[in-house]
Coordinates of C-alpha atoms and ligand atoms in Angstrom, one line a residue:
Chain A
X1 CA 92.1 139.1 120.8
X2 CA 93.5 137.0 117.9
X3 CA 92.3 133.4 117.5
X4 CA 95.9 132.2 117.5
X5 CA 98.6 134.2 119.1
X6 CA 102.2 133.3 118.7
X7 CA 104.4 135.3 121.1
X8 CA 108.2 135.4 120.9
X9 CA 108.4 131.9 119.8
X10 CA 111.8 130.3 119.1
X11 CA 112.3 126.7 118.2
X12 CA 115.6 124.9 118.1
X13 CA 116.5 121.5 116.6
X14 CA 119.7 119.6 117.3
X15 CA 121.4 119.9 113.9
X16 CA 124.0 117.5 112.4
X17 CA 127.1 117.4 114.5
X18 CA 125.1 118.1 117.7
X19 CA 125.0 121.9 117.2
X20 CA 121.7 123.7 117.9
X21 CA 120.0 125.1 114.9
X22 CA 117.4 127.8 115.0
X23 CA 114.3 126.8 113.0
X24 CA 112.4 129.9 114.3
X25 CA 113.8 132.9 116.2
X26 CA 111.6 135.2 118.1
X27 CA 108.5 134.9 116.0
X28 CA 105.4 136.8 117.0
X29 CA 102.2 136.6 115.0
X30 CA 98.5 137.0 115.6
X31 CA 96.0 135.1 113.4
X32 CA 92.4 136.5 113.4
X33 CA 89.3 134.4 113.3
X34 CA 87.7 133.7 109.9
X35 CA 90.8 134.7 107.9
X36 CA 92.8 132.9 105.2
X37 CA 96.4 133.2 106.1
X38 CA 99.2 132.0 103.8
X39 CA 102.7 131.3 105.0
X40 CA 105.3 131.7 102.2
X41 CA 109.0 131.6 102.4
X42 CA 112.1 129.8 101.2
X43 CA 112.7 126.2 101.9
X44 CA 113.8 125.6 105.4
X45 CA 112.6 128.9 106.9
X46 CA 110.5 127.1 109.5
X47 CA 107.0 127.1 107.9
X48 CA 106.3 123.5 108.8
X49 CA 107.8 124.0 112.2
X50 CA 105.5 126.9 112.9
X51 CA 102.5 125.0 111.7
X52 CA 103.4 122.0 113.9
X53 CA 103.7 124.3 116.9
X54 CA 100.2 125.5 116.3
X55 CA 99.0 121.9 115.7
X56 CA 100.5 121.0 119.0
X57 CA 102.9 118.3 117.5
X58 CA 105.8 120.3 118.8
X59 CA 106.4 122.5 121.9
X60 CA 108.2 125.8 121.4
X61 CA 111.7 126.0 122.9
X62 CA 110.8 129.4 124.1
X63 CA 107.8 131.7 123.9
X64 CA 104.1 130.7 123.8
X65 CA 101.5 129.6 121.3
X66 CA 97.9 130.2 122.3
X67 CA 94.5 129.4 120.9
X68 CA 91.7 131.6 122.1
X69 CA 94.0 132.8 125.0
X70 CA 94.8 129.2 126.2
X71 CA 98.2 127.7 125.7
X72 CA 98.3 124.8 123.3
X73 CA 99.3 121.7 125.1
X74 CA 99.0 119.1 122.3
X75 CA 97.1 118.2 119.2
X76 CA 93.3 118.3 119.3
X77 CA 90.1 118.4 117.2
X78 CA 89.9 122.2 117.4
X79 CA 92.9 122.4 115.0
X80 CA 92.8 119.8 112.2
X81 CA 95.7 119.4 109.9
X82 CA 95.9 118.6 106.2
X83 CA 99.3 117.1 105.4
X84 CA 101.2 117.4 102.2
X85 CA 101.7 113.7 101.9
X86 CA 98.7 111.4 101.7
X87 CA 97.7 110.9 105.3
X88 CA 94.4 109.2 104.6
X89 CA 93.9 105.9 106.5
X90 CA 94.5 103.3 103.8
X91 CA 92.3 100.8 105.6
X92 CA 89.2 103.0 105.7
X93 CA 87.0 103.9 102.7
X94 CA 86.6 107.5 101.7
X95 CA 83.5 107.8 103.9
X96 CA 85.1 106.2 106.9
X97 CA 88.0 108.5 106.5
X98 CA 85.8 111.6 106.4
X99 CA 83.8 110.3 109.4
X100 CA 86.8 109.3 111.5
X101 CA 86.9 112.4 113.7
X102 CA 83.1 112.2 114.3
X103 CA 83.3 108.5 115.1
X104 CA 86.0 108.9 117.7
X105 CA 84.0 111.8 119.1
X106 CA 81.1 109.4 119.6
X107 CA 78.6 110.8 117.1
X108 CA 75.7 108.6 116.1
X109 CA 76.1 106.8 112.8
X110 CA 73.0 108.4 111.2
X111 CA 74.2 111.9 112.1
X112 CA 77.7 111.1 110.9
X113 CA 76.4 109.9 107.6
X114 CA 74.5 113.1 107.1
X115 CA 77.5 115.2 107.7
X116 CA 79.8 113.0 105.5
X117 CA 77.1 113.0 102.7
X118 CA 77.1 116.8 102.8
X119 CA 80.9 117.1 102.7
X120 CA 81.3 114.5 100.0
X121 CA 78.7 116.3 97.9
X122 CA 80.6 119.6 98.5
X123 CA 83.9 118.2 97.2
X124 CA 82.2 116.2 94.4
X125 CA 83.2 112.8 95.7
X126 CA 79.8 111.3 96.5
X127 CA 80.2 108.7 93.8
X128 CA 83.5 107.5 95.4
X129 CA 82.3 107.2 99.0
X130 CA 83.0 103.5 99.3
X131 CA 86.3 103.4 97.6
X132 CA 89.6 102.9 99.4
X133 CA 92.3 105.6 99.1
X134 CA 94.5 103.5 96.8
X135 CA 91.6 103.6 94.3
X136 CA 91.7 107.4 94.1
X137 CA 93.8 109.9 92.1
X138 CA 96.1 112.3 93.9
X139 CA 93.7 115.2 93.6
X140 CA 90.8 113.1 94.9
X141 CA 92.9 112.0 97.9
X142 CA 93.6 115.6 98.8
X143 CA 89.9 116.5 98.5
X144 CA 89.1 113.7 100.9
X145 CA 91.9 114.8 103.3
X146 CA 90.4 118.3 103.3
X147 CA 86.9 116.9 103.9
X148 CA 88.2 114.8 106.8
X149 CA 89.8 117.8 108.4
X150 CA 86.6 119.9 108.0
X151 CA 84.1 117.2 109.2
X152 CA 84.9 117.8 112.8
X153 CA 84.2 121.6 112.5
X154 CA 87.6 122.7 113.8
X155 CA 88.3 126.2 114.8
X156 CA 91.3 126.3 112.6
X157 CA 92.4 124.3 109.6
X158 CA 96.2 123.9 109.2
X159 CA 97.4 123.0 105.8
X160 CA 101.0 122.2 104.9
X161 CA 101.4 122.5 101.1
X162 CA 98.3 120.4 100.7
X163 CA 98.2 120.7 96.9
X164 CA 101.9 120.6 96.1
X165 CA 101.7 117.0 94.9
X166 CA 98.9 117.5 92.3
X167 CA 99.0 118.8 88.8
X168 CA 98.4 122.4 88.0
X169 CA 94.9 122.0 86.6
X170 CA 93.7 119.9 89.6
X171 CA 95.4 122.4 91.9
X172 CA 93.4 125.3 90.5
X173 CA 90.2 123.4 91.0
X174 CA 91.1 122.4 94.5
X175 CA 91.9 126.0 95.3
X176 CA 88.5 127.2 94.1
X177 CA 86.8 124.5 96.1
X178 CA 88.7 125.3 99.2
X179 CA 87.8 129.0 98.9
X180 CA 84.2 128.0 98.5
X181 CA 84.3 125.8 101.6
X182 CA 86.1 128.5 103.5
X183 CA 83.4 131.1 102.8
X184 CA 80.5 128.7 103.2
X185 CA 81.7 127.3 106.5
X186 CA 83.4 130.5 107.9
X187 CA 86.7 128.7 108.5
X188 CA 90.0 130.1 109.7
X189 CA 92.8 128.7 107.6
X190 CA 96.5 128.7 107.9
X191 CA 98.0 127.5 104.6
X192 CA 101.6 126.9 103.7
X193 CA 102.7 127.2 100.1
X194 CA 105.8 127.7 98.0
X195 CA 103.7 129.0 95.2
X196 CA 103.3 132.7 95.0
X197 CA 100.4 132.4 92.6
X198 CA 98.6 130.2 95.1
X199 CA 99.1 132.7 97.9
X200 CA 97.8 135.6 95.9
X201 CA 94.8 133.6 94.7
X202 CA 93.8 132.4 98.2
X203 CA 95.0 134.6 101.0
X204 CA 93.6 137.5 103.0
X205 CA 97.0 137.8 104.8
X206 CA 100.3 136.6 103.4
X207 CA 103.1 136.1 105.9
X208 CA 106.4 136.2 104.2
X209 CA 109.1 134.4 106.2
X210 CA 112.9 134.4 105.8
X211 CA 115.4 131.8 106.7
X212 CA 118.6 131.5 108.9
X213 CA 117.1 131.9 111.4
X214 CA 113.4 131.5 110.5
X215 CA 111.6 134.7 111.1
X216 CA 108.8 136.9 109.8
X217 CA 109.9 139.3 107.2
X218 CA 106.7 141.0 106.2
X219 CA 102.9 140.6 106.5
X220 CA 100.7 141.8 103.6
X221 CA 97.0 142.0 103.5
X222 CA 95.5 141.4 100.1
X223 CA 92.1 143.1 100.0
X224 CA 91.1 141.9 96.5
X225 CA 87.6 140.4 96.6
X226 CA 87.1 136.7 95.7
X227 CA 86.9 135.2 93.2
X228 CA 90.2 136.7 92.1
X229 CA 91.1 137.0 88.4
X230 CA 94.5 135.7 87.7
X231 CA 94.7 137.9 84.6
X232 CA 94.0 141.1 86.3
X233 CA 96.7 143.8 86.7
X234 CA 96.0 143.9 90.5
X235 CA 96.7 140.2 90.7
X236 CA 100.0 140.7 88.8
X237 CA 100.9 143.6 91.2
X238 CA 100.4 141.4 94.3
X239 CA 102.3 138.6 92.7
X240 CA 105.3 140.9 91.9
X241 CA 105.2 142.4 95.5
X242 CA 105.3 139.0 97.2
X243 CA 107.9 137.7 94.8
X244 CA 110.1 140.7 95.4
X245 CA 109.7 140.3 99.2
X246 CA 110.8 136.7 98.9
X247 CA 113.9 137.5 96.8
X248 CA 114.8 140.5 98.9
X249 CA 115.8 138.1 101.7
X250 CA 119.6 138.8 101.8
X251 CA 120.5 135.5 103.3
X252 CA 118.7 133.7 100.5
X253 CA 120.8 135.5 97.9
X254 CA 123.9 134.5 99.8
X255 CA 122.9 130.9 99.7
X256 CA 122.0 130.9 96.0
Chain B
X1 CA 76.7 107.2 71.5
X2 CA 73.7 104.9 70.9
X3 CA 75.4 101.6 71.5
X4 CA 77.1 102.6 74.7
X5 CA 75.4 99.9 76.6
X6 CA 76.3 97.2 74.1
X7 CA 79.9 98.5 74.1
X8 CA 80.1 98.4 77.8
X9 CA 78.7 95.0 78.0
X10 CA 81.2 93.8 75.5
X11 CA 84.0 95.5 77.4
X12 CA 82.9 93.9 80.7
X13 CA 82.5 90.5 79.1
X14 CA 86.0 90.8 77.6
X15 CA 87.4 91.9 80.9
X16 CA 85.8 89.1 82.8
X17 CA 87.0 86.6 80.3
X18 CA 90.6 87.8 80.5
X19 CA 90.4 87.7 84.3
X20 CA 89.0 84.2 84.2
X21 CA 91.6 83.1 81.7
X22 CA 94.4 84.4 83.8
X23 CA 93.1 82.7 86.9
X24 CA 92.7 79.4 85.1
X25 CA 96.1 79.7 83.6
X26 CA 97.6 80.4 87.0
X27 CA 95.9 77.3 88.5
X28 CA 96.9 75.2 85.6
X29 CA 100.5 76.2 86.0
X30 CA 100.4 75.6 89.7
X31 CA 99.1 72.1 89.1
X32 CA 101.7 71.5 86.3
X33 CA 104.5 72.5 88.7
X34 CA 103.4 69.9 91.2
X35 CA 103.0 67.2 88.5
X36 CA 106.4 68.0 87.1
X37 CA 107.9 67.6 90.6
X38 CA 106.1 64.3 91.0
X39 CA 107.3 63.1 87.6
X40 CA 110.9 63.9 88.4
X41 CA 110.6 62.3 91.8
X42 CA 109.1 59.2 90.2
X43 CA 111.8 59.0 87.5
X44 CA 114.9 59.3 89.7
X45 CA 114.6 56.0 91.6
X46 CA 113.2 54.2 88.5
X47 CA 116.1 55.2 86.4
X48 CA 118.5 53.9 89.1
X49 CA 119.8 57.2 90.2
X50 CA 118.6 56.4 93.8
X51 CA 117.8 53.2 95.7
X52 CA 114.0 52.8 95.5
X53 CA 113.9 51.5 99.1
X54 CA 115.7 54.5 100.5
X55 CA 114.1 56.9 98.0
X56 CA 110.7 55.5 97.1
X57 CA 108.9 57.1 94.2
X58 CA 105.5 58.7 94.7
X59 CA 103.6 55.7 93.4
X60 CA 105.1 53.5 96.1
X61 CA 104.4 56.2 98.7
X62 CA 100.8 56.3 97.6
X63 CA 100.6 52.5 97.7
X64 CA 101.8 52.5 101.3
X65 CA 99.5 55.4 102.3
X66 CA 96.3 54.2 100.7
X67 CA 95.5 51.4 103.2
X68 CA 96.5 53.7 106.1
X69 CA 94.1 56.3 104.8
X70 CA 91.4 53.7 104.5
X71 CA 92.0 52.4 108.0
X72 CA 91.7 55.9 109.4
X73 CA 95.3 55.8 110.7
X74 CA 96.5 58.8 108.6
X75 CA 93.4 60.9 109.2
X76 CA 93.7 60.4 112.9
X77 CA 97.3 61.3 113.0
X78 CA 96.6 64.4 111.0
X79 CA 93.8 65.4 113.3
X80 CA 96.0 64.9 116.4
X81 CA 98.8 67.0 114.8
X82 CA 96.5 69.7 113.6
X83 CA 95.0 69.9 117.0
X84 CA 98.4 70.5 118.6
X85 CA 99.6 72.9 116.0
X86 CA 96.4 74.8 115.8
X87 CA 95.9 75.3 119.5
X88 CA 99.5 76.1 120.0
X89 CA 99.4 78.6 117.1
X90 CA 96.2 80.2 118.4
X91 CA 97.7 80.8 121.8
X92 CA 100.9 82.2 120.2
X93 CA 98.8 84.5 118.0
X94 CA 96.8 86.0 120.8
X95 CA 99.8 86.4 123.1
X96 CA 102.2 87.4 120.4
X97 CA 100.0 90.2 119.0
X98 CA 98.9 91.4 122.4
X99 CA 102.4 91.5 123.8
X100 CA 103.9 92.8 120.6
X101 CA 101.5 95.8 120.7
X102 CA 101.9 96.4 124.4
X103 CA 105.7 96.3 124.3
X104 CA 105.9 98.6 121.2
X105 CA 103.4 101.2 122.3
X106 CA 104.9 102.3 125.6
X107 CA 108.4 103.8 125.1
X108 CA 109.7 102.7 128.5
X109 CA 108.7 99.1 128.0
X110 CA 109.9 99.2 124.4
X111 CA 113.4 100.1 125.4
X112 CA 113.3 97.6 128.2
X113 CA 112.4 94.6 126.0
X114 CA 114.1 95.5 122.7
X115 CA 117.5 93.8 123.5
X116 CA 115.7 90.7 124.9
X117 CA 113.6 90.5 121.9
X118 CA 116.6 90.5 119.5
X119 CA 118.4 88.0 121.7
X120 CA 115.4 85.6 121.7
X121 CA 114.9 85.8 118.0
X122 CA 118.3 84.3 117.4
X123 CA 117.7 81.3 119.6
X124 CA 116.1 78.4 117.5
X125 CA 113.1 77.2 119.4
X126 CA 114.0 73.6 118.6
X127 CA 116.7 74.1 121.2
X128 CA 114.0 74.3 123.8
X129 CA 112.6 70.9 123.0
X130 CA 114.8 68.9 125.4
X131 CA 114.3 71.4 128.2
X132 CA 110.6 71.3 127.7
X133 CA 110.5 67.5 127.8
X134 CA 112.4 67.7 131.1
X135 CA 110.0 70.3 132.5
X136 CA 106.6 69.2 131.1
X137 CA 107.2 65.6 130.0
X138 CA 105.7 64.4 126.7
X139 CA 102.0 65.1 127.4
X140 CA 99.7 67.0 125.2
X141 CA 100.0 70.2 127.2
X142 CA 103.8 70.2 126.8
X143 CA 103.6 69.8 123.1
X144 CA 101.0 72.6 122.7
X145 CA 103.1 74.8 125.0
X146 CA 106.2 74.1 122.9
X147 CA 104.4 74.9 119.6
X148 CA 103.0 78.1 121.2
X149 CA 106.5 79.1 122.4
X150 CA 108.0 78.6 118.9
X151 CA 105.3 80.5 117.1
X152 CA 105.1 83.2 119.7
X153 CA 108.5 84.7 118.9
X154 CA 108.0 85.6 115.2
X155 CA 104.5 86.9 115.9
X156 CA 105.8 89.0 118.8
X157 CA 108.8 90.4 117.0
X158 CA 106.8 91.2 113.8
X159 CA 104.0 92.8 115.7
X160 CA 106.5 94.8 117.7
X161 CA 108.3 96.1 114.7
X162 CA 105.0 96.9 112.9
X163 CA 103.6 98.8 115.8
X164 CA 106.9 100.6 116.5
X165 CA 107.2 101.8 112.9
X166 CA 103.6 103.0 112.3
X167 CA 104.0 106.1 110.2
X168 CA 104.0 109.2 112.3
X169 CA 101.6 111.0 109.9
X170 CA 98.9 108.4 110.8
X171 CA 99.4 109.0 114.5
X172 CA 99.3 112.8 114.0
X173 CA 96.2 112.6 111.8
X174 CA 94.5 110.6 114.5
X175 CA 95.6 112.9 117.2
X176 CA 94.4 116.1 115.5
X177 CA 91.1 114.5 114.7
X178 CA 90.6 113.8 118.4
X179 CA 91.2 110.1 118.8
X180 CA 92.3 109.0 122.3
X181 CA 94.9 106.4 123.0
X182 CA 92.6 103.4 122.8
X183 CA 90.9 104.7 119.7
X184 CA 94.2 105.4 118.1
X185 CA 95.3 101.8 118.9
X186 CA 92.1 100.2 117.6
X187 CA 91.5 102.3 114.5
X188 CA 95.0 103.3 113.4
X189 CA 97.9 101.5 115.0
X190 CA 96.5 97.9 114.6
X191 CA 95.4 98.3 110.9
X192 CA 98.6 100.2 110.0
X193 CA 100.8 97.5 111.4
X194 CA 98.7 94.7 110.0
X195 CA 101.1 93.8 107.2
X196 CA 103.8 93.1 109.8
X197 CA 101.4 91.3 112.0
X198 CA 100.2 89.1 109.1
X199 CA 103.8 88.4 108.1
X200 CA 104.5 87.4 111.7
X201 CA 101.5 85.1 111.8
X202 CA 102.5 83.5 108.5
X203 CA 106.0 82.8 109.9
X204 CA 104.3 81.6 113.1
X205 CA 102.3 79.0 111.1
X206 CA 105.5 77.7 109.5
X207 CA 107.4 77.5 112.8
X208 CA 104.4 75.9 114.5
X209 CA 104.8 73.0 112.1
X210 CA 108.5 72.7 112.6
X211 CA 108.2 72.7 116.3
X212 CA 105.3 70.3 116.2
X213 CA 107.5 67.8 114.3
X214 CA 110.3 68.2 116.8
X215 CA 108.0 67.8 119.7
X216 CA 106.3 64.7 118.3
X217 CA 109.7 63.1 117.4
X218 CA 110.8 63.7 121.0
X219 CA 108.1 61.4 122.1
X220 CA 104.4 61.0 121.3
X221 CA 101.7 58.4 120.9
X222 CA 100.0 59.8 117.8
X223 CA 100.6 62.5 115.1
X224 CA 102.1 62.8 111.7
X225 CA 105.7 62.9 112.9
X226 CA 105.0 60.1 115.3
X227 CA 103.8 58.1 112.3
X228 CA 107.1 59.0 110.6
X229 CA 109.2 57.8 113.5
X230 CA 107.2 54.5 113.5
X231 CA 108.1 54.3 109.8
X232 CA 111.7 54.9 110.7
X233 CA 111.7 52.1 113.3
X234 CA 110.1 49.7 110.8
X235 CA 112.5 50.8 108.1
X236 CA 109.5 51.9 106.0
X237 CA 110.8 54.9 104.1
X238 CA 107.6 55.0 102.1
X239 CA 105.7 55.8 105.3
X240 CA 108.2 58.4 106.3
X241 CA 107.8 60.0 102.8
X242 CA 104.0 59.9 103.2
X243 CA 104.5 61.9 106.4
X244 CA 106.7 64.4 104.6
X245 CA 104.1 64.9 101.9
X246 CA 101.3 65.3 104.5
X247 CA 103.4 67.9 106.4
X248 CA 104.1 69.8 103.2
X249 CA 100.5 69.8 102.3
X250 CA 99.4 70.9 105.8
X251 CA 101.8 73.8 105.6
X252 CA 100.6 74.8 102.2
X253 CA 96.9 74.5 103.1
X254 CA 97.4 76.4 106.3
X255 CA 99.1 79.2 104.5
X256 CA 96.5 79.4 101.7
X257 CA 93.7 79.3 104.3
X258 CA 95.4 82.1 106.1
X259 CA 95.8 84.3 103.0
X260 CA 92.2 83.7 102.0
X261 CA 91.0 84.7 105.5
X262 CA 93.1 87.9 105.4
X263 CA 91.6 88.8 102.0
X264 CA 88.1 88.3 103.4
X265 CA 88.7 90.2 106.7
X266 CA 90.9 93.0 105.4
X267 CA 89.7 93.9 101.9
X268 CA 92.1 96.9 101.7
X269 CA 95.1 94.7 102.3
X270 CA 96.7 92.5 99.7
X271 CA 99.1 89.9 101.2
X272 CA 101.5 88.8 98.5
X273 CA 100.5 85.2 97.6
Ligands
ATP1 N1 113.3 117.1 113.0 C1 114.2 118.0 112.7 N2 115.5 117.8 113.2 C2 116.4 118.7 112.9 N3 116.3 119.8 112.1 C3 115.0 120.0 111.6 C4 114.0 119.1 111.9 N4 112.9 119.6 111.2 C5 113.3 120.7 110.6 N5 114.6 121.0 110.8 C6 115.3 122.2 110.3 O1 114.6 123.3 110.7 C7 114.5 124.2 109.7 C8 113.1 124.6 109.4 O2 112.4 123.4 108.9 P1 110.9 123.4 108.4 O3 110.6 122.0 108.0 O4 110.1 124.1 109.4 O5 111.1 124.3 107.1 P2 110.0 124.7 106.0 O6 109.9 126.1 105.9 O7 108.7 123.9 106.2 O8 110.7 124.1 104.6 P3 110.0 123.5 103.3 O9 109.5 124.6 102.6 O10 111.2 122.9 102.6 O11 109.0 122.5 103.8 C9 115.3 123.6 108.5 O12 116.6 124.2 108.5 C10 115.3 122.2 108.8 O13 116.5 121.6 108.4
MG2 MG1 107.7 122.3 105.1

């Protein structure tokens, strides 16, 4: 049984002018435990909507989203989210942010501290533990956001373009760090990106979506071992394949 | 680099010096501003642009105030006024924030009270003074109640707006990290809406003083505004001006104290001075 199963899910919004608009139409997808899944697709194809359905922020208009065979009824600490925008609590220090989920779960301070020490060391932020978010660079903030999401040992980590707002160099470092954490902690990750290179570098499975209405076009399994060499011909082949799948979307061509 | 330590020490010393410089220059300019104001005020009646009896210069005001300071009359009136304004404000702060949060967090209550809130905010509280005198008389309790009513509205309204507009992403972060309603309120909603709550409290301080004056003018046996109305009856404009200066100073000091307190309590938050 897949960890997350999405069955015949449709999601509608009320568009401008009061007409219903299909963000997702009859999407079915199973996500296996321990895998790194990337969602790619043109803007507006429903990636964020799908992620928010899994997170429990939205309820599907039709169909069902299940975690471990149980329908998802709302957000919870078994599925933590890393947002694209900086969602760190501005009034907490780095350490307090990382420990937030543990604190509300009632974990003892000493134990919390040990866990946050470990995580901060893993992301190379031990020196900044007592700083406030506004004293951090964009890359540092996203590191902390990842650490905060991981601290509670969620079953799934949901990431919506988490590295889109940082520069290319930092982005590459963050990707490597994330892969290391994923392997070290045996995480299951659902990761949205616009960036084909990022998807090829990170993903076990790449879910290519298409728009109008949002649906799944193709699922590819990249069996290259990590760490992946961006210069290798195999990398280039996967890049080309995913790129082609994205551009093959006929409705996208129409719009362009 | 062998002299890193020396270089850093020099950098730090330089930095601290420039910070200190800026602070002193700021304070010096603040003082200069006040002195300039006093100078202009002093000159206008002396040059004959205004009648010195109706518009006494600061030197005359000080002359009138000094004996009253010495006799304890002014300190006592300040104390009485501060007691009224302070206790009224405290009541307003507690109720305003609590009710602001409660009314903004529950959607049903929020929609229920929103029109009332916008109606109330456009009614000047001064308009309540005569009614209050009819209801409660001119006792201490009535004055405190009036100050509390006046300060309550801006605090309520601002807390309400602050809580209503907490960024969704904060709420979602808290929810997916497992926070329950109470924890979300305490650790997320309150700190996130703090800038609004603080703005409301600052407005509350200003309004508390305004209402205080109105309440004391409507009838009192002590207080700064009472002192001013005595000055009015005795045709002592200098005493009235002394009262004005005291009120201005109280407002200023209250606001500074409040800002300093916020800095201390909420190190991540920078209220604009
Ligand atoms: N709250 C909303 N109200 C109305 N329509 C919405 C809302 N959120 C999303 N939509 C619409 O639903 C569709 C899918 O949106 P979604 O945000 O899931 O796309 P996305 O794939 O994440 O896009 P992007 O890559 O630009 O982030 C879009 O057409 C969008 O306009
Ligand atoms: Mg999106």
